[in-house]
């Protein structure tokens, strides 16, 4: 066997090893790709749930702020009526 043939056979063995390693890496990548897809799906679902909860809480907060504003208006009106009643009381 000539030196050229030995180099060629050595190169062929190296290429076979590299091809097996590439196939192993492809298998690992496929597995990780499936895992990542599953995690992405779970995160999208969690994000949707959290967005819905946030929107519900935001709506409740807006309603609470409106109630507080109404109560403050009522308090100011009652305070004004009390001052008016005191003024009338002093006039009598």
PDB file of C-alpha atoms in Angstrom, residues 43-61:
ATOM      1  CA  UNK A  43     -44.370  30.296  28.242  1.00  0.00           C
ATOM      2  CA  UNK A  44     -46.864  31.588  25.680  1.00  0.00           C
ATOM      3  CA  UNK A  45     -49.710  30.073  27.679  1.00  0.00           C
ATOM      4  CA  UNK A  46     -48.380  31.549  30.932  1.00  0.00           C
ATOM      5  CA  UNK A  47     -47.973  34.907  29.209  1.00  0.00           C
ATOM      6  CA  UNK A  48     -51.574  34.792  27.974  1.00  0.00           C
ATOM      7  CA  UNK A  49     -52.813  33.912  31.478  1.00  0.00           C
ATOM      8  CA  UNK A  50     -50.747  36.685  33.067  1.00  0.00           C
ATOM      9  CA  UNK A  51     -51.943  39.186  30.465  1.00  0.00           C
ATOM     10  CA  UNK A  52     -55.560  38.260  31.203  1.00  0.00           C
ATOM     11  CA  UNK A  53     -54.948  38.611  34.954  1.00  0.00           C
ATOM     12  CA  UNK A  54     -53.221  41.957  34.426  1.00  0.00           C
ATOM     13  CA  UNK A  55     -56.126  43.226  32.313  1.00  0.00           C
ATOM     14  CA  UNK A  56     -58.647  42.093  34.929  1.00  0.00           C
ATOM     15  CA  UNK A  57     -56.667  43.781  37.718  1.00  0.00           C
ATOM     16  CA  UNK A  58     -56.307  46.943  35.649  1.00  0.00           C
ATOM     17  CA  UNK A  59     -60.075  47.026  35.128  1.00  0.00           C
ATOM     18  CA  UNK A  60     -60.677  46.512  38.865  1.00  0.00           C
ATOM     19  CA  UNK A  61     -58.209  49.288  39.666  1.00  0.00           C
TER      20      UNK A  61
END
